[in-house]
Short mmCIF file of C-alpha atoms in Angstrom, two decimals:
data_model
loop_
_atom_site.label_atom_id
_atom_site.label_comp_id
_atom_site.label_asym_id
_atom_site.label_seq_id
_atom_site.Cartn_x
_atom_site.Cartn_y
_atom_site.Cartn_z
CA UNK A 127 -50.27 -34.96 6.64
CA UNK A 128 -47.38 -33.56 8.52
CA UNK A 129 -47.72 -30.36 10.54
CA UNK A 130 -44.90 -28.98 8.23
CA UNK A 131 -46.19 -30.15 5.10
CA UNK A 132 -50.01 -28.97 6.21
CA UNK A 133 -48.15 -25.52 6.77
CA UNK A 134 -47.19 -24.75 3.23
CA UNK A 135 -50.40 -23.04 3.63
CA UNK A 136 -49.16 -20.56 5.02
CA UNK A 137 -46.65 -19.72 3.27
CA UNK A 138 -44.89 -17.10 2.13
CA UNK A 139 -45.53 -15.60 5.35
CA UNK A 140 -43.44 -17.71 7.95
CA UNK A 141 -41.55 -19.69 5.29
CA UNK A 142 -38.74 -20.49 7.42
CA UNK A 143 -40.37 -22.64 10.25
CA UNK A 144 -41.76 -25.11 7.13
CA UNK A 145 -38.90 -27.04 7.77
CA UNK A 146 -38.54 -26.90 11.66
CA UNK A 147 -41.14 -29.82 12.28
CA UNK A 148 -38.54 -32.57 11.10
CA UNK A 149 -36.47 -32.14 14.05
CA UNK A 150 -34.58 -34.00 14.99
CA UNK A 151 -33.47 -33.84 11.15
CA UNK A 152 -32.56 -37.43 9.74
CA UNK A 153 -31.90 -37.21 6.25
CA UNK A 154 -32.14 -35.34 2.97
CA UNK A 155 -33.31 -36.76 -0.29
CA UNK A 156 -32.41 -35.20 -4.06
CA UNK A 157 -33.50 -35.84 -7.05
CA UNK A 158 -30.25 -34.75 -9.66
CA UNK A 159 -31.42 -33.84 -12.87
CA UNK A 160 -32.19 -29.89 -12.28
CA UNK A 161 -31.79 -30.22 -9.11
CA UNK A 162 -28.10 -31.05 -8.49
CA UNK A 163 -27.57 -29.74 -11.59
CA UNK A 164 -28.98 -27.48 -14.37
CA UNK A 165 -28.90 -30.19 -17.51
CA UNK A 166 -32.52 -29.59 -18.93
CA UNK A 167 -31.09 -27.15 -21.62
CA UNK A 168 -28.82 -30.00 -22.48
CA UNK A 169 -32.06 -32.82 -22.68
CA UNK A 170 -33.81 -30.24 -24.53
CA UNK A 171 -31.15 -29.46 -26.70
CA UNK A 172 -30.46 -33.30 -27.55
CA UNK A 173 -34.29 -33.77 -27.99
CA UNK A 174 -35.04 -31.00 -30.56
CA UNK A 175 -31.74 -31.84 -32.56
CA UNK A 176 -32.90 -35.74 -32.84
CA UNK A 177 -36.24 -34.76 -33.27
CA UNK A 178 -35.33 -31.83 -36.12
CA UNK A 179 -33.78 -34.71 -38.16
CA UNK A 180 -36.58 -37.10 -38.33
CA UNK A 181 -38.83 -34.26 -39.46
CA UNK A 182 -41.08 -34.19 -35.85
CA UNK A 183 -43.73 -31.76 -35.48
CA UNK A 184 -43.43 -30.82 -39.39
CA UNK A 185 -39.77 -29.53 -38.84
CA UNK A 186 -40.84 -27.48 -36.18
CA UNK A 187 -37.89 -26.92 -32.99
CA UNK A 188 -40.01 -28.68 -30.10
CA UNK A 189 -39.92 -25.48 -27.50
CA UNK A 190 -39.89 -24.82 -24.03
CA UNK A 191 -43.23 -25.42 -23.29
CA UNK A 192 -43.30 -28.75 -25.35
CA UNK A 193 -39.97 -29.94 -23.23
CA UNK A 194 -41.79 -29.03 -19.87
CA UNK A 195 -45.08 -30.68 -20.67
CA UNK A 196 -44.06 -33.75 -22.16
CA UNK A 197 -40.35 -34.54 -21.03
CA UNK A 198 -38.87 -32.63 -17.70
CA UNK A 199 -38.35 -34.70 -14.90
CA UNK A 200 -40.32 -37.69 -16.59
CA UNK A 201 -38.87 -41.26 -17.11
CA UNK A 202 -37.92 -42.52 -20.40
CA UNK A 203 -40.95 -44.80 -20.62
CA UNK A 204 -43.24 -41.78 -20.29
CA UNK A 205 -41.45 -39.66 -22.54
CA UNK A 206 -41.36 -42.19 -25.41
CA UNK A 207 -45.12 -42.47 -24.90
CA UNK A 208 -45.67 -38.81 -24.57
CA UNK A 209 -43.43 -37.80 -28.18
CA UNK A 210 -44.68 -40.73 -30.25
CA UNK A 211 -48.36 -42.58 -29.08
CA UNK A 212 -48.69 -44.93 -31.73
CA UNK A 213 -45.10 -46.15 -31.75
CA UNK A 214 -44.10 -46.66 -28.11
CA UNK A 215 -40.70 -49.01 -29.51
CA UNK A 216 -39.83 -45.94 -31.72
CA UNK A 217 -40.15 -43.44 -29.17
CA UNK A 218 -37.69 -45.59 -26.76
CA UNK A 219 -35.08 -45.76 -29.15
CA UNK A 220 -35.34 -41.87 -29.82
CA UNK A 221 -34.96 -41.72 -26.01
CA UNK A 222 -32.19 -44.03 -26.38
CA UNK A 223 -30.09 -41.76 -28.71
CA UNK A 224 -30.85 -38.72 -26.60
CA UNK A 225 -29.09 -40.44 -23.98
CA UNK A 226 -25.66 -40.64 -25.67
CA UNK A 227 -26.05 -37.18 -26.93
CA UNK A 228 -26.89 -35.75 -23.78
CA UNK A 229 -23.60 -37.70 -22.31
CA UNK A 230 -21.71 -36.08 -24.77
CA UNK A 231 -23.14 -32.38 -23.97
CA UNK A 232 -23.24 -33.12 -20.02
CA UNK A 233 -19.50 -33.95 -20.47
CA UNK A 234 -18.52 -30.69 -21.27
CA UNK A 235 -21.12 -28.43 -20.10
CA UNK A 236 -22.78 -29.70 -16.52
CA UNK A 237 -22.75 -27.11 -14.18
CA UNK A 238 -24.03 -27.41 -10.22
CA UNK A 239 -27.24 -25.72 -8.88
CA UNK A 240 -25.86 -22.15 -7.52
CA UNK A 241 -25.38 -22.98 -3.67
CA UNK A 242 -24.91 -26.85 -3.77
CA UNK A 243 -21.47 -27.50 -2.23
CA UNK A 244 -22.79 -25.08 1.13
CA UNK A 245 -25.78 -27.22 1.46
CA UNK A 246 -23.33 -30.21 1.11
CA UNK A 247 -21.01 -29.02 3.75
CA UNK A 248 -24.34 -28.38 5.78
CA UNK A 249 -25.87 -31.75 5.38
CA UNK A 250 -22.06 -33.30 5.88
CA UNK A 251 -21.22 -31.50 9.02
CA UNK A 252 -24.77 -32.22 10.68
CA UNK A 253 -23.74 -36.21 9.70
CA UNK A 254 -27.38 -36.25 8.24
CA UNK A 255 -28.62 -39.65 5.47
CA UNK A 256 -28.40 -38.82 1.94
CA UNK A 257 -29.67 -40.59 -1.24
CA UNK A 258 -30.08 -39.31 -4.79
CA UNK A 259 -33.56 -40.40 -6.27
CA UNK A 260 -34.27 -40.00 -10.09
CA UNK A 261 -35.75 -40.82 -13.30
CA UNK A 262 -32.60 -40.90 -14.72
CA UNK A 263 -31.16 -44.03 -16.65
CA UNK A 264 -28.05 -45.14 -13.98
CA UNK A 265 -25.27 -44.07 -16.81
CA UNK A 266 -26.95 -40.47 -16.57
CA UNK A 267 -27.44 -40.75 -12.84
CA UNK A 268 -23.87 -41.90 -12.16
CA UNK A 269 -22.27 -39.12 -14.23
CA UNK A 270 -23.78 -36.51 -13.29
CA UNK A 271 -22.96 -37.03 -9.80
CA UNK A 272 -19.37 -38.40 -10.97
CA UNK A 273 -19.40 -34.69 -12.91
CA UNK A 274 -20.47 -32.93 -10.01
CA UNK A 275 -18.01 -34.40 -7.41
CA UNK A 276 -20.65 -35.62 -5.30
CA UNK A 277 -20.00 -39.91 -5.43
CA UNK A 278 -18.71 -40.24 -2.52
CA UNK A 279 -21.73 -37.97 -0.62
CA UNK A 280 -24.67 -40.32 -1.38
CA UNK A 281 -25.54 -42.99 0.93
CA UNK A 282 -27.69 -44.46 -1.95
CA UNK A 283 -28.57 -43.82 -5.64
CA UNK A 284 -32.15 -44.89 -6.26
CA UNK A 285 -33.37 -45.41 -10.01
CA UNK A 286 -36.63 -45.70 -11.05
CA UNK A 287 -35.68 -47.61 -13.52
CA UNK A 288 -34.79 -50.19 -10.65
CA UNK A 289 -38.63 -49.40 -9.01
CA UNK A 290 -41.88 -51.11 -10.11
CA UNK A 291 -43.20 -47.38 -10.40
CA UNK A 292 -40.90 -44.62 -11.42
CA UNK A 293 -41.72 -40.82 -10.57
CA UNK A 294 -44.42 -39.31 -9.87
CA UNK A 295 -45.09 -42.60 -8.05
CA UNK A 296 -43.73 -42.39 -4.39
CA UNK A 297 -41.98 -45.61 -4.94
CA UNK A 298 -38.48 -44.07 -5.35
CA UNK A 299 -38.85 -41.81 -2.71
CA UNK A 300 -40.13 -44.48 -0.45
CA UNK A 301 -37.34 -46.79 -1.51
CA UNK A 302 -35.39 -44.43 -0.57
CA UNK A 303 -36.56 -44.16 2.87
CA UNK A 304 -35.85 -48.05 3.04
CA UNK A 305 -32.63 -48.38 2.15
CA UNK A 306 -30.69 -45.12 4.41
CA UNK A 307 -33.39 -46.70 7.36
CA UNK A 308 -35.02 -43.25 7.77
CA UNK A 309 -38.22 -41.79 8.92
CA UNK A 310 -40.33 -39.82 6.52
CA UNK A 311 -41.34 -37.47 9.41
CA UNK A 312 -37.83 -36.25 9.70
CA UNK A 313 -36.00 -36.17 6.15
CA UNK A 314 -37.02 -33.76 3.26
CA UNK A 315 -36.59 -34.32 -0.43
CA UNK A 316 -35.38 -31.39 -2.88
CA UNK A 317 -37.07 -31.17 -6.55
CA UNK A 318 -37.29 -29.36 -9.60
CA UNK A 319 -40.24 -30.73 -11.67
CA UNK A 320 -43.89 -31.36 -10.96
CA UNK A 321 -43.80 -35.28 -11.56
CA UNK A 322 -40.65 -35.00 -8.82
CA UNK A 323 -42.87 -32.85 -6.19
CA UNK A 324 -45.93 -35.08 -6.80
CA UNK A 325 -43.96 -38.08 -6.27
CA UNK A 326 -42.30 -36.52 -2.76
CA UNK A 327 -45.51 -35.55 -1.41
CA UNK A 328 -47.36 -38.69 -2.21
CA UNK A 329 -44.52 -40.04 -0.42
CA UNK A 330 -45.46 -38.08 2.84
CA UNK A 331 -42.33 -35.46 3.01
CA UNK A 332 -41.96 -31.55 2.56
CA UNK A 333 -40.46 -30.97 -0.86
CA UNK A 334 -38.81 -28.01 -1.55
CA UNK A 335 -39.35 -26.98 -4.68
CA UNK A 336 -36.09 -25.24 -7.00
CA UNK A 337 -37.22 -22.97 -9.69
CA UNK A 338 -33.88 -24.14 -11.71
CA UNK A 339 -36.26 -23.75 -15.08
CA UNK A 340 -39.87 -24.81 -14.68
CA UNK A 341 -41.76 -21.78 -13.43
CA UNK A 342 -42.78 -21.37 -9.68
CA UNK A 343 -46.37 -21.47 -10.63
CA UNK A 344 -46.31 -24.49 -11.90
CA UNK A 345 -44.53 -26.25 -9.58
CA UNK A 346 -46.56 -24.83 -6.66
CA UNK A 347 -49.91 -26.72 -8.38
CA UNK A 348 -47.52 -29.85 -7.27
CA UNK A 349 -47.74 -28.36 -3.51
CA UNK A 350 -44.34 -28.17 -2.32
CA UNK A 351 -44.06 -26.99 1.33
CA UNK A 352 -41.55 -24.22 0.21
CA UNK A 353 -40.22 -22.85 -3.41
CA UNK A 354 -36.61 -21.55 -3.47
CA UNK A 355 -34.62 -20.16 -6.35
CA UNK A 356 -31.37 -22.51 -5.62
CA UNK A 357 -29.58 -23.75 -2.77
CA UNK A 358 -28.29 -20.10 -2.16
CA UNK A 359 -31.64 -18.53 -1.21
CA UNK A 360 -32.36 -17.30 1.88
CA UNK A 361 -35.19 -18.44 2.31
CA UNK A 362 -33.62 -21.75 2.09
CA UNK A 363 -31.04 -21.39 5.05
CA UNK A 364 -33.52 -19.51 6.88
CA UNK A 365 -35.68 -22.60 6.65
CA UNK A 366 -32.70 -24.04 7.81
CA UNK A 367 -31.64 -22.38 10.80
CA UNK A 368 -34.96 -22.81 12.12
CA UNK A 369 -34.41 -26.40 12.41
CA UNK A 370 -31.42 -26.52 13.57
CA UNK A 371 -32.90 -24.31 16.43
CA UNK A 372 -35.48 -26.82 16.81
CA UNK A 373 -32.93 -29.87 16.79
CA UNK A 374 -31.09 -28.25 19.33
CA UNK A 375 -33.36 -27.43 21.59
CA UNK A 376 -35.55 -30.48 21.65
CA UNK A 377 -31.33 -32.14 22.29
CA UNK A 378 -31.08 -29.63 25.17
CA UNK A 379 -34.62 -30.74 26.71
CA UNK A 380 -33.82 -34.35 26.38
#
């Protein structure tokens, strides 16, 4: 375990040198959906709609809870197995119609995590690796960051779809690592869901953890190294600052 990742520990208390081990920073990994973005209100919405008209659940609108436990940051495959056990090929093609629907919704109602474009000029102007990492089928993926304005900022979309093992395995993350040629034990990974966290820390990196919907509770069982509210917090640029400090003095000393 890293010394920042052992120091979550500690936390709240000195929250803003969890990040300052990775110096010199490399690279920052994301997963997108609620983390670039706040679209689980639109997968929720297209999942109780599609599930309302086949009767699921005795007509009953799946709720937040349900959505959390069985379908946030969790690949298709997993889902499908999750909403319908005994009819895996059913459940795929319910996931399959989501998918258009959600399209549709994300189309005209995808808005960015509160903060993003600052941490984008920060990651740009530092000239750190970048990869997005998800769950999400690649027309999803792709959109969303189309929708956001951020295809030209990734060095790398990784799928799991495209991975043996998709989240919470590391694969992805690890992939990930491969592909922008970066060290674990100086990049960081942002997430929003527990299978996302689990997968980032079985990976060996410091997730920080974004409280976009799931509660903080619940992702802290996952053991992020710190928990922000979005990419404006300031805990988060405190966090930050402290490694740039670090970076720059370990540069000076060199």
């Amino acid at each position: 375990m890293t010394a920042s990742a052992s120091s979550a520990e500690n936390a709240p208390h000195d929250s803003k040198t969890l990040l300052s081990g990775l110096a010199p920073l490399e690279a920052v990994l994301f997963d997108v959906d609620g983390t670039l973005c706040d679209s689980d209100p639109l997968h929720h919405h297209a999942f109780r709609e599609l599930l309302l008209e086949i009767g699921y659940n005795g007509g009953v609108p799946i709720d937040e809870d349900f959505f959390i436990e069985n379908i946030a940051g969790k690949h298709n495959d997993d889902i499908a197995r999750a909403i319908f056990p005994d009819d895996f090929e059913r459940g795929l093609k319910l996931t399959e119609e989501k998918e258009v629907v959600f399209r549709r919704l994300a189309s005209e109602q995808l808005k960015p995590v509160d903060g993003l474009y600052e941490l984008k000029k920060w990651i740009q102007d530092r000239g750190l690796k970048r990869a997005a990492v998800t769950n999400a089928p690649r027309p999803n993926a792709e959109l969303m960051i189309s929708l956001l304005g951020l295809s030209d900022f990734f060095d790398a979309v990784i799928l799991g779809d495209e991975c043996d093992h998709a989240k919470p395995h590391p694969e992805p993350y690890l992939k990930a690592l491969e592909v922008l040629k970066a060290s674990k034990d100086h990049t960081f990974i942002f997430e929003d869901s527990v299978s996302g966290i689990k997968a980032g820390v079985a990976a060996g990196m410091p997730v920080v953890g974004i409280t976009t919907r799931n509660q903080e509770h619940l992702l802290m069982e996952a053991k992020p190294t710190l928990i922000v509210k979005d990419y404006a917090d300031p805990k988060l640029w405190e966090a930050l600052e402290e490694l740039d400090k670090k970076g720059s003095n370990a540069t000076n000393e060199g």
